[in-house]
mmCIF file with all atom_site columns, C-alpha atoms in Angstrom:
data_model
loop_
_atom_site.group_PDB
_atom_site.id
_atom_site.type_symbol
_atom_site.label_atom_id
_atom_site.label_alt_id
_atom_site.label_comp_id
_atom_site.label_asym_id
_atom_site.label_entity_id
_atom_site.label_seq_id
_atom_site.pdbx_PDB_ins_code
_atom_site.Cartn_x
_atom_site.Cartn_y
_atom_site.Cartn_z
_atom_site.occupancy
_atom_site.B_iso_or_equiv
_atom_site.pdbx_formal_charge
_atom_site.auth_seq_id
_atom_site.auth_comp_id
_atom_site.auth_asym_id
_atom_site.auth_atom_id
_atom_site.pdbx_PDB_model_num
ATOM 1   C CA . UNK X 1 1   ? 39.830 117.774 78.979  1.00 51.00 ? 218 UNK X CA 1
ATOM 2   C CA . UNK X 1 2   ? 41.359 114.845 81.630  1.00 56.00 ? 219 UNK X CA 1
ATOM 3   C CA . UNK X 1 3   ? 39.880 115.764 85.193  1.00 55.00 ? 220 UNK X CA 1
ATOM 4   C CA . UNK X 1 4   ? 43.403 117.312 86.822  1.00 51.00 ? 221 UNK X CA 1
ATOM 5   C CA . UNK X 1 5   ? 43.497 119.666 83.843  1.00 52.00 ? 222 UNK X CA 1
ATOM 6   C CA . UNK X 1 6   ? 39.714 121.319 84.670  1.00 53.00 ? 223 UNK X CA 1
ATOM 7   C CA . UNK X 1 7   ? 40.993 120.919 88.000  1.00 51.00 ? 224 UNK X CA 1
ATOM 8   C CA . UNK X 1 8   ? 44.479 122.781 87.544  1.00 51.00 ? 225 UNK X CA 1
ATOM 9   C CA . UNK X 1 9   ? 42.275 125.816 85.656  1.00 51.00 ? 226 UNK X CA 1
ATOM 10  C CA . UNK X 1 10  ? 41.258 126.488 88.794  1.00 53.00 ? 227 UNK X CA 1
ATOM 11  C CA . UNK X 1 11  ? 43.419 127.984 92.163  1.00 56.00 ? 228 UNK X CA 1
ATOM 12  C CA . UNK X 1 12  ? 44.166 124.989 94.375  1.00 56.00 ? 229 UNK X CA 1
ATOM 13  C CA . UNK X 1 13  ? 43.976 124.685 98.005  1.00 58.00 ? 230 UNK X CA 1
ATOM 14  C CA . UNK X 1 14  ? 45.179 122.312 100.196 1.00 56.00 ? 231 UNK X CA 1
ATOM 15  C CA . UNK X 1 15  ? 42.612 119.835 100.547 1.00 59.00 ? 232 UNK X CA 1
ATOM 16  C CA . UNK X 1 16  ? 42.173 120.306 96.823  1.00 60.00 ? 233 UNK X CA 1
ATOM 17  C CA . UNK X 1 17  ? 45.379 118.563 97.119  1.00 58.00 ? 234 UNK X CA 1
ATOM 18  C CA . UNK X 1 18  ? 44.504 115.757 98.986  1.00 63.00 ? 235 UNK X CA 1
ATOM 19  C CA . UNK X 1 19  ? 41.543 115.277 97.428  1.00 68.00 ? 236 UNK X CA 1
ATOM 20  C CA . UNK X 1 20  ? 43.434 113.777 94.604  1.00 67.00 ? 237 UNK X CA 1
ATOM 21  C CA . UNK X 1 21  ? 43.908 110.592 92.876  1.00 74.00 ? 238 UNK X CA 1
ATOM 22  C CA . UNK X 1 22  ? 46.931 108.980 92.757  1.00 70.00 ? 239 UNK X CA 1
ATOM 23  C CA . UNK X 1 23  ? 47.246 109.561 89.707  1.00 76.00 ? 240 UNK X CA 1
ATOM 24  C CA . UNK X 1 24  ? 46.059 113.132 89.739  1.00 77.00 ? 241 UNK X CA 1
ATOM 25  C CA . UNK X 1 25  ? 49.377 113.059 92.439  1.00 73.00 ? 242 UNK X CA 1
ATOM 26  C CA . UNK X 1 26  ? 51.480 112.601 90.234  1.00 76.00 ? 243 UNK X CA 1
ATOM 27  C CA . UNK X 1 27  ? 50.715 114.881 87.932  1.00 78.00 ? 244 UNK X CA 1
ATOM 28  C CA . UNK X 1 28  ? 50.747 117.810 89.861  1.00 77.00 ? 245 UNK X CA 1
ATOM 29  C CA . UNK X 1 29  ? 54.290 117.066 90.949  1.00 72.00 ? 246 UNK X CA 1
ATOM 30  C CA . UNK X 1 30  ? 55.679 116.724 87.618  1.00 77.00 ? 247 UNK X CA 1
ATOM 31  C CA . UNK X 1 31  ? 53.889 119.657 87.020  1.00 78.00 ? 248 UNK X CA 1
ATOM 32  C CA . UNK X 1 32  ? 55.093 121.697 89.337  1.00 76.00 ? 249 UNK X CA 1
ATOM 33  C CA . UNK X 1 33  ? 58.498 120.399 88.359  1.00 73.00 ? 250 UNK X CA 1
ATOM 34  C CA . UNK X 1 34  ? 58.361 121.309 85.460  1.00 73.00 ? 251 UNK X CA 1
ATOM 35  C CA . UNK X 1 35  ? 56.507 125.082 85.872  1.00 79.00 ? 252 UNK X CA 1
ATOM 36  C CA . UNK X 1 36  ? 59.689 125.403 88.553  1.00 72.00 ? 253 UNK X CA 1
ATOM 37  C CA . UNK X 1 37  ? 62.216 124.569 85.839  1.00 72.00 ? 254 UNK X CA 1
ATOM 38  C CA . UNK X 1 38  ? 61.087 127.028 83.692  1.00 74.00 ? 255 UNK X CA 1
ATOM 39  C CA . UNK X 1 39  ? 61.240 129.632 86.324  1.00 74.00 ? 256 UNK X CA 1
ATOM 40  C CA . UNK X 1 40  ? 64.804 128.658 86.591  1.00 67.00 ? 257 UNK X CA 1
ATOM 41  C CA . UNK X 1 41  ? 65.945 129.016 83.119  1.00 68.00 ? 258 UNK X CA 1
ATOM 42  C CA . UNK X 1 42  ? 63.823 131.964 82.741  1.00 75.00 ? 259 UNK X CA 1
ATOM 43  C CA . UNK X 1 43  ? 66.238 133.617 86.376  1.00 71.00 ? 260 UNK X CA 1
ATOM 44  C CA . UNK X 1 44  ? 69.342 133.300 84.145  1.00 64.00 ? 261 UNK X CA 1
ATOM 45  C CA . UNK X 1 45  ? 68.207 134.485 80.455  1.00 69.00 ? 262 UNK X CA 1
ATOM 46  C CA . UNK X 1 46  ? 67.853 130.329 79.179  1.00 65.00 ? 263 UNK X CA 1
ATOM 47  C CA . UNK X 1 47  ? 65.549 129.917 76.369  1.00 65.00 ? 264 UNK X CA 1
ATOM 48  C CA . UNK X 1 48  ? 62.307 128.048 77.670  1.00 67.00 ? 265 UNK X CA 1
ATOM 49  C CA . UNK X 1 49  ? 59.542 125.867 75.386  1.00 68.00 ? 266 UNK X CA 1
ATOM 50  C CA . UNK X 1 50  ? 55.875 127.221 75.726  1.00 70.00 ? 267 UNK X CA 1
ATOM 51  C CA . UNK X 1 51  ? 53.618 127.453 78.749  1.00 74.00 ? 268 UNK X CA 1
ATOM 52  C CA . UNK X 1 52  ? 50.687 126.110 76.351  1.00 76.00 ? 269 UNK X CA 1
ATOM 53  C CA . UNK X 1 53  ? 52.693 122.848 75.944  1.00 74.00 ? 270 UNK X CA 1
ATOM 54  C CA . UNK X 1 54  ? 53.273 122.716 79.822  1.00 77.00 ? 271 UNK X CA 1
ATOM 55  C CA . UNK X 1 55  ? 50.439 119.834 80.006  1.00 78.00 ? 272 UNK X CA 1
ATOM 56  C CA . UNK X 1 56  ? 51.400 117.978 77.078  1.00 77.00 ? 273 UNK X CA 1
ATOM 57  C CA . UNK X 1 57  ? 54.898 117.829 78.292  1.00 76.00 ? 274 UNK X CA 1
ATOM 58  C CA . UNK X 1 58  ? 53.542 116.333 81.913  1.00 79.00 ? 275 UNK X CA 1
ATOM 59  C CA . UNK X 1 59  ? 51.421 113.937 80.681  1.00 78.00 ? 276 UNK X CA 1
ATOM 60  C CA . UNK X 1 60  ? 54.622 112.370 78.519  1.00 73.00 ? 277 UNK X CA 1
ATOM 61  C CA . UNK X 1 61  ? 56.693 112.281 81.171  1.00 73.00 ? 278 UNK X CA 1
ATOM 62  C CA . UNK X 1 62  ? 54.135 111.063 83.493  1.00 74.00 ? 279 UNK X CA 1
ATOM 63  C CA . UNK X 1 63  ? 53.156 108.183 80.121  1.00 73.00 ? 280 UNK X CA 1
ATOM 64  C CA . UNK X 1 64  ? 57.414 107.420 80.289  1.00 66.00 ? 281 UNK X CA 1
ATOM 65  C CA . UNK X 1 65  ? 57.478 106.428 83.962  1.00 62.00 ? 282 UNK X CA 1
ATOM 66  C CA . UNK X 1 66  ? 54.339 103.985 83.444  1.00 65.00 ? 283 UNK X CA 1
ATOM 67  C CA . UNK X 1 67  ? 55.590 102.215 80.368  1.00 59.00 ? 284 UNK X CA 1
ATOM 68  C CA . UNK X 1 68  ? 58.513 101.123 82.183  1.00 52.00 ? 285 UNK X CA 1
ATOM 69  C CA . UNK X 1 69  ? 56.298 99.205  85.073  1.00 50.00 ? 286 UNK X CA 1
ATOM 70  C CA . UNK X 1 70  ? 53.906 98.255  82.196  1.00 48.00 ? 287 UNK X CA 1
ATOM 71  C CA . UNK X 1 71  ? 57.315 96.757  80.989  1.00 49.00 ? 288 UNK X CA 1
ATOM 72  C CA . UNK X 1 72  ? 57.757 94.387  83.580  1.00 49.00 ? 289 UNK X CA 1
ATOM 73  C CA . UNK X 1 73  ? 54.843 92.992  83.392  1.00 49.00 ? 290 UNK X CA 1
ATOM 74  C CA . UNK X 1 74  ? 55.218 92.656  79.910  1.00 49.00 ? 291 UNK X CA 1
ATOM 75  C CA . UNK X 1 75  ? 58.100 90.202  80.867  1.00 47.00 ? 292 UNK X CA 1
ATOM 76  C CA . UNK X 1 76  ? 56.190 88.173  82.963  1.00 49.00 ? 293 UNK X CA 1
ATOM 77  C CA . UNK X 1 77  ? 53.861 87.622  80.325  1.00 48.00 ? 294 UNK X CA 1
ATOM 78  C CA . UNK X 1 78  ? 56.674 86.931  77.668  1.00 49.00 ? 295 UNK X CA 1
ATOM 79  C CA . UNK X 1 79  ? 58.260 84.111  80.134  1.00 50.00 ? 296 UNK X CA 1
ATOM 80  C CA . UNK X 1 80  ? 54.771 82.552  80.343  1.00 50.00 ? 297 UNK X CA 1
ATOM 81  C CA . UNK X 1 81  ? 54.086 82.557  76.510  1.00 46.00 ? 298 UNK X CA 1
ATOM 82  C CA . UNK X 1 82  ? 56.225 80.970  73.049  1.00 47.00 ? 299 UNK X CA 1
ATOM 83  C CA . UNK X 1 83  ? 57.247 85.236  72.837  1.00 46.00 ? 300 UNK X CA 1
ATOM 84  C CA . UNK X 1 84  ? 60.384 86.229  70.892  1.00 52.00 ? 301 UNK X CA 1
ATOM 85  C CA . UNK X 1 85  ? 59.385 89.496  71.609  1.00 65.00 ? 302 UNK X CA 1
ATOM 86  C CA . UNK X 1 86  ? 62.703 91.427  72.960  1.00 80.00 ? 303 UNK X CA 1
ATOM 87  C CA . UNK X 1 87  ? 61.277 93.642  76.075  1.00 88.00 ? 304 UNK X CA 1
ATOM 88  C CA . UNK X 1 88  ? 63.039 95.375  79.072  1.00 91.00 ? 305 UNK X CA 1
ATOM 89  C CA . UNK X 1 89  ? 64.267 93.361  81.731  1.00 92.00 ? 306 UNK X CA 1
ATOM 90  C CA . UNK X 1 90  ? 64.240 93.890  85.471  1.00 93.00 ? 307 UNK X CA 1
ATOM 91  C CA . UNK X 1 91  ? 67.060 93.694  86.764  1.00 94.00 ? 308 UNK X CA 1
ATOM 92  C CA . UNK X 1 92  ? 68.261 91.725  90.317  1.00 94.00 ? 309 UNK X CA 1
ATOM 93  C CA . UNK X 1 93  ? 66.081 93.509  93.426  1.00 94.00 ? 310 UNK X CA 1
ATOM 94  C CA . UNK X 1 94  ? 70.097 94.873  94.760  1.00 95.00 ? 311 UNK X CA 1
ATOM 95  C CA . UNK X 1 95  ? 70.786 96.156  91.559  1.00 97.00 ? 312 UNK X CA 1
ATOM 96  C CA . UNK X 1 96  ? 69.608 99.818  89.499  1.00 97.00 ? 313 UNK X CA 1
ATOM 97  C CA . UNK X 1 97  ? 69.707 99.606  85.610  1.00 97.00 ? 314 UNK X CA 1
ATOM 98  C CA . UNK X 1 98  ? 70.549 102.369 83.703  1.00 97.00 ? 315 UNK X CA 1
ATOM 99  C CA . UNK X 1 99  ? 69.667 102.917 80.402  1.00 97.00 ? 316 UNK X CA 1
ATOM 100 C CA . UNK X 1 100 ? 71.053 104.720 78.119  1.00 97.00 ? 317 UNK X CA 1
ATOM 101 C CA . UNK X 1 101 ? 71.436 106.155 74.267  1.00 96.00 ? 318 UNK X CA 1
ATOM 102 C CA . UNK X 1 102 ? 71.705 108.705 71.911  1.00 95.00 ? 319 UNK X CA 1
ATOM 103 C CA . UNK X 1 103 ? 70.662 110.712 68.983  1.00 93.00 ? 320 UNK X CA 1
ATOM 104 C CA . UNK X 1 104 ? 72.644 112.391 65.907  1.00 90.00 ? 321 UNK X CA 1
ATOM 105 C CA . UNK X 1 105 ? 71.570 114.783 64.448  1.00 84.00 ? 322 UNK X CA 1
ATOM 106 C CA . UNK X 1 106 ? 74.323 114.478 61.553  1.00 77.00 ? 323 UNK X CA 1
ATOM 107 C CA . UNK X 1 107 ? 74.834 118.003 61.866  1.00 79.00 ? 324 UNK X CA 1
ATOM 108 C CA . UNK X 1 108 ? 77.138 118.207 65.246  1.00 81.00 ? 325 UNK X CA 1
ATOM 109 C CA . UNK X 1 109 ? 74.909 117.881 67.736  1.00 86.00 ? 326 UNK X CA 1
ATOM 110 C CA . UNK X 1 110 ? 72.625 115.798 69.259  1.00 90.00 ? 327 UNK X CA 1
ATOM 111 C CA . UNK X 1 111 ? 70.792 114.410 72.098  1.00 92.00 ? 328 UNK X CA 1
ATOM 112 C CA . UNK X 1 112 ? 71.144 111.866 75.011  1.00 95.00 ? 329 UNK X CA 1
ATOM 113 C CA . UNK X 1 113 ? 68.395 110.326 77.293  1.00 94.00 ? 330 UNK X CA 1
ATOM 114 C CA . UNK X 1 114 ? 69.265 107.859 80.377  1.00 95.00 ? 331 UNK X CA 1
ATOM 115 C CA . UNK X 1 115 ? 66.697 106.222 82.510  1.00 94.00 ? 332 UNK X CA 1
ATOM 116 C CA . UNK X 1 116 ? 67.087 104.776 86.000  1.00 95.00 ? 333 UNK X CA 1
ATOM 117 C CA . UNK X 1 117 ? 65.093 101.760 87.416  1.00 94.00 ? 334 UNK X CA 1
ATOM 118 C CA . UNK X 1 118 ? 64.745 99.610  90.207  1.00 94.00 ? 335 UNK X CA 1
ATOM 119 C CA . UNK X 1 119 ? 63.775 95.787  89.968  1.00 92.00 ? 336 UNK X CA 1
ATOM 120 C CA . UNK X 1 120 ? 60.246 96.664  89.677  1.00 91.00 ? 337 UNK X CA 1
ATOM 121 C CA . UNK X 1 121 ? 61.099 98.742  87.103  1.00 91.00 ? 338 UNK X CA 1
ATOM 122 C CA . UNK X 1 122 ? 59.737 101.911 88.821  1.00 90.00 ? 339 UNK X CA 1
ATOM 123 C CA . UNK X 1 123 ? 61.461 105.139 87.303  1.00 90.00 ? 340 UNK X CA 1
ATOM 124 C CA . UNK X 1 124 ? 64.076 106.709 90.020  1.00 91.00 ? 341 UNK X CA 1
ATOM 125 C CA . UNK X 1 125 ? 65.685 109.554 88.143  1.00 91.00 ? 342 UNK X CA 1
ATOM 126 C CA . UNK X 1 126 ? 65.748 109.961 84.092  1.00 92.00 ? 343 UNK X CA 1
ATOM 127 C CA . UNK X 1 127 ? 67.781 112.411 82.327  1.00 91.00 ? 344 UNK X CA 1
ATOM 128 C CA . UNK X 1 128 ? 67.112 114.413 78.442  1.00 90.00 ? 345 UNK X CA 1
ATOM 129 C CA . UNK X 1 129 ? 69.933 116.440 77.732  1.00 91.00 ? 346 UNK X CA 1
ATOM 130 C CA . UNK X 1 130 ? 71.322 118.547 73.971  1.00 89.00 ? 347 UNK X CA 1
ATOM 131 C CA . UNK X 1 131 ? 75.152 117.890 73.342  1.00 89.00 ? 348 UNK X CA 1
ATOM 132 C CA . UNK X 1 132 ? 76.506 120.211 71.333  1.00 88.00 ? 349 UNK X CA 1
ATOM 133 C CA . UNK X 1 133 ? 79.642 120.208 69.107  1.00 87.00 ? 350 UNK X CA 1
ATOM 134 C CA . UNK X 1 134 ? 80.029 116.311 68.543  1.00 85.00 ? 351 UNK X CA 1
ATOM 135 C CA . UNK X 1 135 ? 81.538 115.241 65.800  1.00 84.00 ? 352 UNK X CA 1
ATOM 136 C CA . UNK X 1 136 ? 79.892 111.731 65.354  1.00 88.00 ? 353 UNK X CA 1
ATOM 137 C CA . UNK X 1 137 ? 76.598 109.051 66.095  1.00 90.00 ? 354 UNK X CA 1
ATOM 138 C CA . UNK X 1 138 ? 79.650 106.803 68.230  1.00 91.00 ? 355 UNK X CA 1
ATOM 139 C CA . UNK X 1 139 ? 80.808 109.258 69.843  1.00 91.00 ? 356 UNK X CA 1
ATOM 140 C CA . UNK X 1 140 ? 77.644 110.380 70.897  1.00 93.00 ? 357 UNK X CA 1
ATOM 141 C CA . UNK X 1 141 ? 77.230 107.680 73.051  1.00 95.00 ? 358 UNK X CA 1
ATOM 142 C CA . UNK X 1 142 ? 79.755 107.093 74.308  1.00 94.00 ? 359 UNK X CA 1
ATOM 143 C CA . UNK X 1 143 ? 78.577 110.457 76.713  1.00 94.00 ? 360 UNK X CA 1
ATOM 144 C CA . UNK X 1 144 ? 75.299 108.735 77.256  1.00 96.00 ? 361 UNK X CA 1
ATOM 145 C CA . UNK X 1 145 ? 76.883 106.243 79.225  1.00 97.00 ? 362 UNK X CA 1
ATOM 146 C CA . UNK X 1 146 ? 78.998 108.977 80.785  1.00 96.00 ? 363 UNK X CA 1
ATOM 147 C CA . UNK X 1 147 ? 75.841 110.909 81.826  1.00 96.00 ? 364 UNK X CA 1
ATOM 148 C CA . UNK X 1 148 ? 74.390 107.639 82.790  1.00 97.00 ? 365 UNK X CA 1
ATOM 149 C CA . UNK X 1 149 ? 77.033 106.915 85.165  1.00 97.00 ? 366 UNK X CA 1
ATOM 150 C CA . UNK X 1 150 ? 77.114 110.379 86.878  1.00 96.00 ? 367 UNK X CA 1
ATOM 151 C CA . UNK X 1 151 ? 73.162 110.504 87.101  1.00 95.00 ? 368 UNK X CA 1
ATOM 152 C CA . UNK X 1 152 ? 73.582 106.931 89.395  1.00 96.00 ? 369 UNK X CA 1
ATOM 153 C CA . UNK X 1 153 ? 76.487 108.435 91.726  1.00 95.00 ? 370 UNK X CA 1
ATOM 154 C CA . UNK X 1 154 ? 74.042 111.526 91.719  1.00 95.00 ? 371 UNK X CA 1
ATOM 155 C CA . UNK X 1 155 ? 70.928 108.657 93.497  1.00 94.00 ? 372 UNK X CA 1
ATOM 156 C CA . UNK X 1 156 ? 74.466 107.344 95.574  1.00 95.00 ? 373 UNK X CA 1
ATOM 157 C CA . UNK X 1 157 ? 73.730 104.344 93.995  1.00 96.00 ? 374 UNK X CA 1
ATOM 158 C CA . UNK X 1 158 ? 76.359 101.354 94.783  1.00 96.00 ? 375 UNK X CA 1
ATOM 159 C CA . UNK X 1 159 ? 75.783 98.553  92.409  1.00 97.00 ? 376 UNK X CA 1
ATOM 160 C CA . UNK X 1 160 ? 74.373 99.005  88.843  1.00 98.00 ? 377 UNK X CA 1
ATOM 161 C CA . UNK X 1 161 ? 74.325 98.048  85.334  1.00 98.00 ? 378 UNK X CA 1
ATOM 162 C CA . UNK X 1 162 ? 74.479 100.061 82.579  1.00 97.00 ? 379 UNK X CA 1
ATOM 163 C CA . UNK X 1 163 ? 72.807 99.014  78.991  1.00 97.00 ? 380 UNK X CA 1
ATOM 164 C CA . UNK X 1 164 ? 72.666 100.417 75.709  1.00 96.00 ? 381 UNK X CA 1
ATOM 165 C CA . UNK X 1 165 ? 72.146 99.255  72.341  1.00 95.00 ? 382 UNK X CA 1
ATOM 166 C CA . UNK X 1 166 ? 75.604 100.793 71.007  1.00 94.00 ? 383 UNK X CA 1
ATOM 167 C CA . UNK X 1 167 ? 77.525 97.239  71.084  1.00 95.00 ? 384 UNK X CA 1
ATOM 168 C CA . UNK X 1 168 ? 80.583 99.373  69.596  1.00 92.00 ? 385 UNK X CA 1
ATOM 169 C CA . UNK X 1 169 ? 80.751 101.318 73.092  1.00 94.00 ? 386 UNK X CA 1
ATOM 170 C CA . UNK X 1 170 ? 79.927 98.293  75.124  1.00 94.00 ? 387 UNK X CA 1
ATOM 171 C CA . UNK X 1 171 ? 82.882 96.199  73.740  1.00 94.00 ? 388 UNK X CA 1
ATOM 172 C CA . UNK X 1 172 ? 85.265 99.180  73.978  1.00 92.00 ? 389 UNK X CA 1
ATOM 173 C CA . UNK X 1 173 ? 84.455 99.434  77.626  1.00 93.00 ? 390 UNK X CA 1
ATOM 174 C CA . UNK X 1 174 ? 84.643 95.677  78.352  1.00 93.00 ? 391 UNK X CA 1
ATOM 175 C CA . UNK X 1 175 ? 88.301 94.885  76.261  1.00 90.00 ? 392 UNK X CA 1
ATOM 176 C CA . UNK X 1 176 ? 91.181 95.294  77.670  1.00 87.00 ? 393 UNK X CA 1
ATOM 177 C CA . UNK X 1 177 ? 93.287 95.813  74.775  1.00 85.00 ? 394 UNK X CA 1
ATOM 178 C CA . UNK X 1 178 ? 94.799 99.505  74.458  1.00 83.00 ? 395 UNK X CA 1
ATOM 179 C CA . UNK X 1 179 ? 93.201 102.133 72.056  1.00 83.00 ? 396 UNK X CA 1
ATOM 180 C CA . UNK X 1 180 ? 94.291 104.671 71.725  1.00 80.00 ? 397 UNK X CA 1
ATOM 181 C CA . UNK X 1 181 ? 91.731 106.386 69.247  1.00 84.00 ? 398 UNK X CA 1
ATOM 182 C CA . UNK X 1 182 ? 89.491 108.801 70.599  1.00 84.00 ? 399 UNK X CA 1
ATOM 183 C CA . UNK X 1 183 ? 85.956 107.038 71.104  1.00 87.00 ? 400 UNK X CA 1
ATOM 184 C CA . UNK X 1 184 ? 88.920 104.270 72.961  1.00 87.00 ? 401 UNK X CA 1
ATOM 185 C CA . UNK X 1 185 ? 90.347 106.820 75.481  1.00 90.00 ? 402 UNK X CA 1
ATOM 186 C CA . UNK X 1 186 ? 86.372 108.019 76.795  1.00 90.00 ? 403 UNK X CA 1
ATOM 187 C CA . UNK X 1 187 ? 85.768 104.344 77.033  1.00 91.00 ? 404 UNK X CA 1
ATOM 188 C CA . UNK X 1 188 ? 88.574 104.494 78.989  1.00 92.00 ? 405 UNK X CA 1
ATOM 189 C CA . UNK X 1 189 ? 86.720 107.001 80.755  1.00 94.00 ? 406 UNK X CA 1
ATOM 190 C CA . UNK X 1 190 ? 84.055 105.051 81.045  1.00 95.00 ? 407 UNK X CA 1
ATOM 191 C CA . UNK X 1 191 ? 85.994 102.515 82.878  1.00 95.00 ? 408 UNK X CA 1
ATOM 192 C CA . UNK X 1 192 ? 88.013 104.519 85.063  1.00 95.00 ? 409 UNK X CA 1
ATOM 193 C CA . UNK X 1 193 ? 84.020 106.118 86.237  1.00 96.00 ? 410 UNK X CA 1
ATOM 194 C CA . UNK X 1 194 ? 82.928 102.661 86.784  1.00 97.00 ? 411 UNK X CA 1
ATOM 195 C CA . UNK X 1 195 ? 85.358 101.990 89.778  1.00 95.00 ? 412 UNK X CA 1
ATOM 196 C CA . UNK X 1 196 ? 83.924 104.714 92.125  1.00 95.00 ? 413 UNK X CA 1
ATOM 197 C CA . UNK X 1 197 ? 80.811 102.014 92.208  1.00 97.00 ? 414 UNK X CA 1
ATOM 198 C CA . UNK X 1 198 ? 81.331 98.644  94.624  1.00 97.00 ? 415 UNK X CA 1
ATOM 199 C CA . UNK X 1 199 ? 79.159 97.263  91.303  1.00 97.00 ? 416 UNK X CA 1
ATOM 200 C CA . UNK X 1 200 ? 79.088 98.102  88.064  1.00 97.00 ? 417 UNK X CA 1
ATOM 201 C CA . UNK X 1 201 ? 79.123 96.523  84.434  1.00 94.00 ? 418 UNK X CA 1
ATOM 202 C CA . UNK X 1 202 ? 77.848 97.038  80.949  1.00 96.00 ? 419 UNK X CA 1
ATOM 203 C CA . UNK X 1 203 ? 76.021 95.393  78.871  1.00 96.00 ? 420 UNK X CA 1
ATOM 204 C CA . UNK X 1 204 ? 74.778 95.374  75.306  1.00 96.00 ? 421 UNK X CA 1
ATOM 205 C CA . UNK X 1 205 ? 70.523 94.954  74.907  1.00 96.00 ? 422 UNK X CA 1
ATOM 206 C CA . UNK X 1 206 ? 68.692 95.483  71.199  1.00 95.00 ? 423 UNK X CA 1
ATOM 207 C CA . UNK X 1 207 ? 67.005 98.944  70.752  1.00 92.00 ? 424 UNK X CA 1
ATOM 208 C CA . UNK X 1 208 ? 64.136 97.033  71.333  1.00 92.00 ? 425 UNK X CA 1
ATOM 209 C CA . UNK X 1 209 ? 64.723 96.595  74.854  1.00 93.00 ? 426 UNK X CA 1
ATOM 210 C CA . UNK X 1 210 ? 65.997 100.313 75.032  1.00 94.00 ? 427 UNK X CA 1
ATOM 211 C CA . UNK X 1 211 ? 62.831 102.131 73.842  1.00 92.00 ? 428 UNK X CA 1
ATOM 212 C CA . UNK X 1 212 ? 62.627 104.768 76.732  1.00 92.00 ? 429 UNK X CA 1
ATOM 213 C CA . UNK X 1 213 ? 66.512 105.879 76.519  1.00 94.00 ? 430 UNK X CA 1
ATOM 214 C CA . UNK X 1 214 ? 65.639 105.489 72.827  1.00 93.00 ? 431 UNK X CA 1
ATOM 215 C CA . UNK X 1 215 ? 63.194 107.885 73.345  1.00 89.00 ? 432 UNK X CA 1
ATOM 216 C CA . UNK X 1 216 ? 64.982 110.380 75.796  1.00 91.00 ? 433 UNK X CA 1
ATOM 217 C CA . UNK X 1 217 ? 67.787 110.899 73.649  1.00 92.00 ? 434 UNK X CA 1
ATOM 218 C CA . UNK X 1 218 ? 65.515 111.869 70.822  1.00 88.00 ? 435 UNK X CA 1
ATOM 219 C CA . UNK X 1 219 ? 63.146 114.493 72.747  1.00 86.00 ? 436 UNK X CA 1
ATOM 220 C CA . UNK X 1 220 ? 66.060 116.314 73.927  1.00 86.00 ? 437 UNK X CA 1
ATOM 221 C CA . UNK X 1 221 ? 67.573 116.616 69.647  1.00 81.00 ? 438 UNK X CA 1
ATOM 222 C CA . UNK X 1 222 ? 64.577 119.146 70.039  1.00 73.00 ? 439 UNK X CA 1
ATOM 223 C CA . UNK X 1 223 ? 65.473 121.075 73.350  1.00 68.00 ? 440 UNK X CA 1
ATOM 224 C CA . UNK X 1 224 ? 66.358 124.701 72.255  1.00 56.00 ? 441 UNK X CA 1
ATOM 225 C CA . UNK X 1 225 ? 70.265 124.587 73.411  1.00 53.00 ? 442 UNK X CA 1
ATOM 226 C CA . UNK X 1 226 ? 70.513 127.022 76.428  1.00 47.00 ? 443 UNK X CA 1
ATOM 227 C CA . UNK X 1 227 ? 72.732 129.801 76.645  1.00 39.00 ? 444 UNK X CA 1
ATOM 228 C CA . UNK X 1 228 ? 73.535 131.773 80.144  1.00 37.00 ? 445 UNK X CA 1
#
């Protein structure tokens, strides 16, 4: 059992919190956010998961945040060797990078995952959301790009790059040709949102460089739909 998990089994006072290590303090805040999120769901009558999963969810979020930092270190190591593996690459220091992905369950719904990171690989925000009533995977991928842009807007970011492994969606956004398909019109909506930023562009990346967004999307597929 982790030391912090032991401490949370008893009531914490201010001195206990001040004595926590950097890791334990981060876990404490993540767990607090999770508890508050459940409180809000119960208040409006939404479905919530069993509290017995609280520690598991808290540790998962912590591991994901630190995995993004470790990725930067792995990239530095790869540059110093002949490694051919594809990894996430940090953006320029003045730009935030948003990685997005979608997971379609084949039954009319799916999940979207987005993560915002800076040049150090630090996670500034993340999103995992269940999306109902979608007809196919590519439409869901477009929703992932739209939600990634909204997340960046909420952070008041001005210079961003949005990465995803859906090549067709990225190609549609980059294309200057008119496309009257549903997917094309949604891509036009992405372009309109991109103009709200001082600097914004999209890039395709292989799935291996988009792992965390992929994990968030798959996680969102298992999140119960909320009714309120």
